[in-house]
Each structure stands twice: as structure tokens, then as C-alpha cells.
């Protein structure tokens, strides 16, 4: 009898061990998200100036892949299981180039200075990119400060701060990501239109 019980117990343990091998492996890696945008291109204007877009900077607290949120004023927190795939300013750089190219106001738009004789330069910095749970529904706030510079004349032609909010469809990190992408696209469209108007008629 004892041998039978021992055999049954061993068989049971083997069955449990075998079934445990069929269980899905727990994935401890955080979810990662990208900033993306699409723009409708316009033909480049004849004899339009060449624009150099420098890499954006970011204020402290928004200069890493951590996704920021606030539940009360002045206190930044970060999601532990959700991150940007890269620092926001790095993801923003090519989107800035695409948005200004699509405006059609510049003969060429480049992100690198090498080999490009640019007449104008765009400098920018991310002031904030955060999901705000201080309101219902939560919302994402994206603030970008940018300035257009005459390279040869070393003078600032225009400066503006763009502050855009978008409501999140759900009060969770993914809802914030979707809202962040909408906010970024709106901001870049506004920035491209504004600085295109400032560059109109520019004479080096």
C-alpha cells in the first residue's frame, strides 16, 4: 500500500511538473512605445532657404525614456512597466525634419550640418511631455519651445512656445501614448506652419 501511495504521489508530481512546463513564460520586460506622426507633403517653393534642424533638447525630468505622469501639481512620477523606446527628444528629431519638409516652405531640410549650406536653423527643446491625472479624463500635455535663427546673420528671427493638450481615451499608459502621438503631430504641424510663415521672403 505504501509503495502504491508513493507511486501515485510521484506520478502526480511528475504530472504537475509536466503541466508547469506548458504554462506561458512570464515576461518581465516593460512595454515600450514610440512617438510617430504623418504629414501631407507640399512641393518645395522655388529658391526657398535651406533649413538645418538641430537635435532637440529636453528639460530635466523629460530627457530619458521614462514615461512621466502627474497626479498632483509639481510632482513628476514615472510608470514602472511602460517606457518610451528612446528619449523623447531623440524620437522628435526626425519628426521635426519631416514636418518642415512637408510644409514646402524650405528648399531642403536637414538634421545634419555636414555638407549642407543652411541659411536658417531651427533650435528646439521639449519643456514637458506628461500624462496628467489631475483631470478626468486624463490628458497628455506636450510643450515645445522653438526658435528660428538666421545662420549667417546670427540673429533670432522668431521664437514661440507651443503648448498642446490631448485627452486620453483611457486612463492608463497606452491611452497616454495615443494622446501623446496626437499632441506631437498637432504641435509639429503648428510649428511648421508658424515658422514657414516667418521664413517667407527671407533674404540671406
Short mmCIF file of N, CA and C in Angstrom, two decimals, residues 49-156:
data_model
loop_
_atom_site.label_atom_id
_atom_site.label_comp_id
_atom_site.label_asym_id
_atom_site.label_seq_id
_atom_site.Cartn_x
_atom_site.Cartn_y
_atom_site.Cartn_z
N UNK A 49 14.80 78.96 -48.74
CA UNK A 49 16.02 78.75 -47.96
C UNK A 49 16.16 77.30 -47.48
N UNK A 50 17.39 76.92 -47.20
CA UNK A 50 17.68 75.59 -46.66
C UNK A 50 17.66 75.69 -45.14
N UNK A 51 17.02 74.72 -44.51
CA UNK A 51 16.85 74.73 -43.05
C UNK A 51 17.63 73.60 -42.41
N UNK A 52 18.38 73.92 -41.38
CA UNK A 52 19.06 72.92 -40.57
C UNK A 52 18.29 72.76 -39.26
N UNK A 53 17.88 71.54 -38.96
CA UNK A 53 17.16 71.25 -37.72
C UNK A 53 18.15 70.61 -36.74
N UNK A 54 18.46 71.30 -35.68
CA UNK A 54 19.37 70.73 -34.68
C UNK A 54 18.60 69.75 -33.79
N UNK A 55 19.34 68.88 -33.14
CA UNK A 55 18.70 67.90 -32.27
C UNK A 55 18.02 68.62 -31.10
N UNK A 56 16.76 68.33 -30.84
CA UNK A 56 16.07 68.98 -29.73
C UNK A 56 16.71 68.65 -28.39
N UNK A 57 16.56 69.55 -27.46
CA UNK A 57 16.95 69.29 -26.08
C UNK A 57 15.69 69.00 -25.27
N UNK A 58 15.86 68.62 -24.03
CA UNK A 58 14.70 68.33 -23.18
C UNK A 58 14.99 68.80 -21.76
N UNK A 59 13.98 69.35 -21.13
CA UNK A 59 14.12 69.78 -19.74
C UNK A 59 14.35 68.57 -18.84
N UNK A 60 15.02 68.76 -17.69
CA UNK A 60 15.19 67.67 -16.74
C UNK A 60 13.84 67.04 -16.37
N UNK A 61 13.84 65.73 -16.30
CA UNK A 61 12.61 65.01 -16.00
C UNK A 61 11.95 64.44 -17.23
N UNK A 62 12.33 65.00 -18.40
CA UNK A 62 11.74 64.54 -19.67
C UNK A 62 12.83 64.13 -20.66
N UNK A 63 14.04 63.91 -20.17
CA UNK A 63 15.19 63.65 -21.03
C UNK A 63 15.64 62.19 -21.00
N UNK A 64 14.73 61.29 -20.72
CA UNK A 64 15.04 59.86 -20.70
C UNK A 64 13.83 59.09 -21.22
N UNK A 65 13.96 57.78 -21.46
CA UNK A 65 12.82 57.00 -21.95
C UNK A 65 11.69 56.82 -20.94
N UNK A 66 11.88 57.25 -19.71
CA UNK A 66 10.81 57.08 -18.72
C UNK A 66 9.58 57.91 -19.10
N UNK A 67 8.41 57.31 -18.93
CA UNK A 67 7.15 57.99 -19.26
C UNK A 67 6.63 58.69 -18.01
N UNK A 68 6.51 60.00 -18.10
CA UNK A 68 6.16 60.82 -16.95
C UNK A 68 4.65 61.02 -16.83
N UNK A 69 4.19 61.09 -15.58
CA UNK A 69 2.80 61.45 -15.31
C UNK A 69 2.74 62.25 -14.02
N UNK A 70 1.63 62.96 -13.84
CA UNK A 70 1.44 63.74 -12.62
C UNK A 70 0.05 63.45 -12.05
N UNK A 71 0.00 63.33 -10.73
CA UNK A 71 -1.28 63.19 -10.02
C UNK A 71 -1.59 64.42 -9.18
N UNK A 72 -0.55 65.22 -8.95
CA UNK A 72 -0.73 66.49 -8.28
C UNK A 72 0.31 67.46 -8.81
N UNK A 73 0.02 68.76 -8.76
CA UNK A 73 0.92 69.74 -9.36
C UNK A 73 2.35 69.65 -8.83
N UNK A 74 3.30 69.83 -9.73
CA UNK A 74 4.72 69.96 -9.42
C UNK A 74 5.41 68.64 -9.05
N UNK A 75 4.69 67.51 -9.04
CA UNK A 75 5.32 66.24 -8.67
C UNK A 75 5.29 65.27 -9.86
N UNK A 76 6.47 65.00 -10.40
CA UNK A 76 6.58 64.07 -11.52
C UNK A 76 6.74 62.65 -11.00
N UNK A 77 5.99 61.73 -11.61
CA UNK A 77 6.15 60.31 -11.35
C UNK A 77 6.35 59.60 -12.68
N UNK A 78 6.78 58.33 -12.61
CA UNK A 78 7.07 57.60 -13.84
C UNK A 78 6.46 56.20 -13.77
N UNK A 79 5.89 55.77 -14.90
CA UNK A 79 5.35 54.42 -14.97
C UNK A 79 6.50 53.42 -14.87
N UNK A 80 6.30 52.38 -14.08
CA UNK A 80 7.36 51.39 -13.88
C UNK A 80 7.38 50.32 -14.95
N UNK A 81 6.26 50.05 -15.60
CA UNK A 81 6.16 48.96 -16.57
C UNK A 81 5.99 49.46 -18.00
N UNK A 82 6.10 50.75 -18.20
CA UNK A 82 5.89 51.34 -19.52
C UNK A 82 6.95 52.41 -19.77
N UNK A 83 7.56 52.36 -20.96
CA UNK A 83 8.63 53.30 -21.29
C UNK A 83 8.55 53.69 -22.75
N UNK A 84 9.16 54.83 -23.07
CA UNK A 84 9.37 55.17 -24.47
C UNK A 84 10.51 54.31 -24.99
N UNK A 85 10.50 54.03 -26.29
CA UNK A 85 11.55 53.20 -26.87
C UNK A 85 12.89 53.94 -26.87
N UNK A 86 12.85 55.26 -26.79
CA UNK A 86 14.05 56.09 -26.72
C UNK A 86 13.68 57.40 -26.03
N UNK A 87 14.65 58.21 -25.72
CA UNK A 87 14.35 59.51 -25.12
C UNK A 87 13.49 60.33 -26.09
N UNK A 88 12.47 61.04 -25.60
CA UNK A 88 11.57 61.77 -26.49
C UNK A 88 12.26 62.72 -27.45
N UNK A 89 13.32 63.40 -27.00
CA UNK A 89 13.97 64.36 -27.90
C UNK A 89 14.64 63.66 -29.09
N UNK A 90 15.10 62.42 -28.88
CA UNK A 90 15.70 61.68 -29.99
C UNK A 90 14.63 61.24 -30.99
N UNK A 91 13.46 60.85 -30.49
CA UNK A 91 12.38 60.45 -31.39
C UNK A 91 11.79 61.66 -32.11
N UNK A 92 11.85 62.82 -31.47
CA UNK A 92 11.25 64.02 -32.05
C UNK A 92 12.06 64.57 -33.22
N UNK A 93 13.38 64.39 -33.19
CA UNK A 93 14.25 65.00 -34.21
C UNK A 93 13.84 64.66 -35.64
N UNK A 94 13.70 63.39 -36.02
CA UNK A 94 13.31 63.11 -37.41
C UNK A 94 11.90 63.57 -37.73
N UNK A 95 11.02 63.62 -36.72
CA UNK A 95 9.66 64.09 -36.96
C UNK A 95 9.65 65.59 -37.26
N UNK A 96 10.52 66.34 -36.61
CA UNK A 96 10.66 67.76 -36.92
C UNK A 96 11.09 67.95 -38.38
N UNK A 97 12.07 67.17 -38.80
CA UNK A 97 12.54 67.26 -40.19
C UNK A 97 11.40 66.96 -41.15
N UNK A 98 10.66 65.90 -40.88
CA UNK A 98 9.56 65.51 -41.77
C UNK A 98 8.48 66.59 -41.84
N UNK A 99 8.15 67.17 -40.69
CA UNK A 99 7.08 68.17 -40.68
C UNK A 99 7.48 69.43 -41.44
N UNK A 100 8.74 69.86 -41.30
CA UNK A 100 9.19 71.06 -42.00
C UNK A 100 9.41 70.79 -43.49
N UNK A 101 9.83 69.59 -43.83
CA UNK A 101 9.91 69.21 -45.24
C UNK A 101 8.52 69.26 -45.88
N UNK A 102 7.54 68.73 -45.17
CA UNK A 102 6.18 68.65 -45.71
C UNK A 102 5.56 70.02 -45.90
N UNK A 103 6.06 71.03 -45.18
CA UNK A 103 5.48 72.38 -45.29
C UNK A 103 5.70 72.98 -46.67
N UNK A 104 6.75 72.54 -47.37
CA UNK A 104 7.06 73.08 -48.68
C UNK A 104 7.68 74.47 -48.66
N UNK A 105 7.95 74.99 -47.46
CA UNK A 105 8.48 76.35 -47.34
C UNK A 105 9.99 76.42 -47.44
N UNK A 106 10.65 75.25 -47.48
CA UNK A 106 12.11 75.24 -47.46
C UNK A 106 12.63 74.42 -48.64
N UNK A 107 13.75 74.89 -49.21
CA UNK A 107 14.32 74.18 -50.35
C UNK A 107 14.81 72.80 -49.97
N UNK A 108 15.32 72.68 -48.75
CA UNK A 108 15.77 71.40 -48.21
C UNK A 108 15.76 71.52 -46.69
N UNK A 109 15.57 70.39 -46.04
CA UNK A 109 15.59 70.35 -44.58
C UNK A 109 16.53 69.23 -44.17
N UNK A 110 17.48 69.55 -43.32
CA UNK A 110 18.48 68.56 -42.93
C UNK A 110 18.62 68.52 -41.42
N UNK A 111 18.98 67.34 -40.93
CA UNK A 111 19.21 67.19 -39.49
C UNK A 111 20.70 67.22 -39.18
N UNK A 112 21.54 67.07 -40.20
CA UNK A 112 22.99 67.06 -40.00
C UNK A 112 23.61 68.26 -40.71
N UNK A 113 24.61 68.85 -40.05
CA UNK A 113 25.23 70.05 -40.61
C UNK A 113 26.23 69.74 -41.72
N UNK A 114 26.80 68.55 -41.71
CA UNK A 114 27.84 68.21 -42.67
C UNK A 114 27.37 68.27 -44.12
N UNK A 115 28.03 69.06 -44.94
CA UNK A 115 27.74 69.12 -46.36
C UNK A 115 26.51 69.91 -46.74
N UNK A 116 25.86 70.55 -45.79
CA UNK A 116 24.64 71.31 -46.08
C UNK A 116 24.89 72.78 -45.75
N UNK A 117 24.73 73.63 -46.76
CA UNK A 117 24.88 75.08 -46.55
C UNK A 117 23.51 75.65 -46.21
N UNK A 118 23.20 75.66 -44.93
CA UNK A 118 21.88 76.11 -44.49
C UNK A 118 21.87 77.60 -44.22
N UNK A 119 20.79 78.26 -44.63
CA UNK A 119 20.62 79.68 -44.33
C UNK A 119 19.88 79.89 -43.01
N UNK A 120 19.04 78.92 -42.65
CA UNK A 120 18.26 79.03 -41.42
C UNK A 120 18.49 77.80 -40.55
N UNK A 121 18.31 78.00 -39.25
CA UNK A 121 18.47 76.90 -38.30
C UNK A 121 17.31 76.89 -37.32
N UNK A 122 16.81 75.71 -37.02
CA UNK A 122 15.74 75.57 -36.03
C UNK A 122 16.29 74.90 -34.79
N UNK A 123 16.22 75.61 -33.66
CA UNK A 123 16.59 75.05 -32.36
C UNK A 123 15.32 74.82 -31.55
N UNK A 124 15.27 73.73 -30.81
CA UNK A 124 14.04 73.44 -30.07
C UNK A 124 14.36 72.69 -28.78
N UNK A 125 13.40 72.71 -27.87
CA UNK A 125 13.54 71.96 -26.62
C UNK A 125 12.16 71.53 -26.13
N UNK A 126 12.12 70.32 -25.61
CA UNK A 126 10.89 69.80 -25.01
C UNK A 126 10.80 70.35 -23.59
N UNK A 127 9.77 71.11 -23.32
CA UNK A 127 9.56 71.66 -21.99
C UNK A 127 8.87 70.64 -21.10
N UNK A 128 7.89 69.93 -21.65
CA UNK A 128 7.23 68.85 -20.90
C UNK A 128 6.53 67.90 -21.86
N UNK A 129 6.44 66.66 -21.44
CA UNK A 129 5.64 65.63 -22.11
C UNK A 129 5.16 64.70 -21.01
N UNK A 130 3.91 64.90 -20.58
CA UNK A 130 3.43 64.19 -19.40
C UNK A 130 1.95 63.88 -19.51
N UNK A 131 1.56 62.78 -18.88
CA UNK A 131 0.15 62.44 -18.77
C UNK A 131 -0.35 62.99 -17.44
N UNK A 132 -1.44 63.74 -17.49
CA UNK A 132 -1.95 64.43 -16.30
C UNK A 132 -3.22 63.75 -15.80
N UNK A 133 -3.13 63.21 -14.58
CA UNK A 133 -4.28 62.59 -13.94
C UNK A 133 -4.94 63.55 -12.96
N UNK A 134 -4.66 64.83 -13.11
CA UNK A 134 -5.29 65.85 -12.26
C UNK A 134 -6.67 66.22 -12.78
N UNK A 135 -7.03 65.70 -13.95
CA UNK A 135 -8.34 65.95 -14.55
C UNK A 135 -8.93 64.63 -15.01
N UNK A 136 -10.23 64.62 -15.28
CA UNK A 136 -10.91 63.44 -15.79
C UNK A 136 -11.64 63.80 -17.08
N UNK A 137 -11.40 63.08 -18.18
CA UNK A 137 -10.39 62.03 -18.32
C UNK A 137 -8.98 62.60 -18.24
N UNK A 138 -8.02 61.71 -18.07
CA UNK A 138 -6.63 62.18 -18.05
C UNK A 138 -6.28 62.75 -19.42
N UNK A 139 -5.22 63.51 -19.46
CA UNK A 139 -4.81 64.14 -20.71
C UNK A 139 -3.29 64.16 -20.79
N UNK A 140 -2.80 64.31 -22.00
CA UNK A 140 -1.36 64.46 -22.21
C UNK A 140 -1.07 65.91 -22.58
N UNK A 141 -0.06 66.45 -21.96
CA UNK A 141 0.36 67.82 -22.25
C UNK A 141 1.77 67.78 -22.85
N UNK A 142 1.90 68.37 -24.02
CA UNK A 142 3.19 68.45 -24.71
C UNK A 142 3.51 69.91 -24.97
N UNK A 143 4.65 70.34 -24.47
CA UNK A 143 5.08 71.73 -24.65
C UNK A 143 6.44 71.75 -25.33
N UNK A 144 6.51 72.48 -26.44
CA UNK A 144 7.74 72.58 -27.22
C UNK A 144 8.08 74.05 -27.43
N UNK A 145 9.30 74.43 -27.10
CA UNK A 145 9.78 75.79 -27.37
C UNK A 145 10.77 75.71 -28.54
N UNK A 146 10.60 76.60 -29.51
CA UNK A 146 11.46 76.55 -30.69
C UNK A 146 11.79 77.96 -31.16
N UNK A 147 12.93 78.08 -31.84
CA UNK A 147 13.31 79.38 -32.41
C UNK A 147 13.97 79.17 -33.76
N UNK A 148 13.73 80.14 -34.63
CA UNK A 148 14.29 80.13 -35.98
C UNK A 148 15.44 81.14 -36.02
N UNK A 149 16.59 80.69 -36.50
CA UNK A 149 17.80 81.51 -36.45
C UNK A 149 18.35 81.74 -37.86
N UNK A 150 18.73 82.98 -38.13
CA UNK A 150 19.45 83.33 -39.36
C UNK A 150 20.91 82.94 -39.12
N UNK A 151 21.39 81.92 -39.84
CA UNK A 151 22.72 81.38 -39.56
C UNK A 151 23.81 82.41 -39.83
N UNK A 152 23.80 83.03 -41.00
CA UNK A 152 24.85 83.99 -41.36
C UNK A 152 24.78 85.25 -40.51
N UNK A 153 23.57 85.74 -40.29
CA UNK A 153 23.40 86.97 -39.52
C UNK A 153 23.45 86.77 -38.02
N UNK A 154 23.43 85.50 -37.58
CA UNK A 154 23.48 85.16 -36.15
C UNK A 154 22.42 85.92 -35.36
N UNK A 155 21.22 85.91 -35.89
CA UNK A 155 20.13 86.59 -35.19
C UNK A 155 18.90 85.69 -35.16
N UNK A 156 18.15 85.85 -34.10
CA UNK A 156 16.92 85.06 -33.93
C UNK A 156 15.80 85.75 -34.69
#
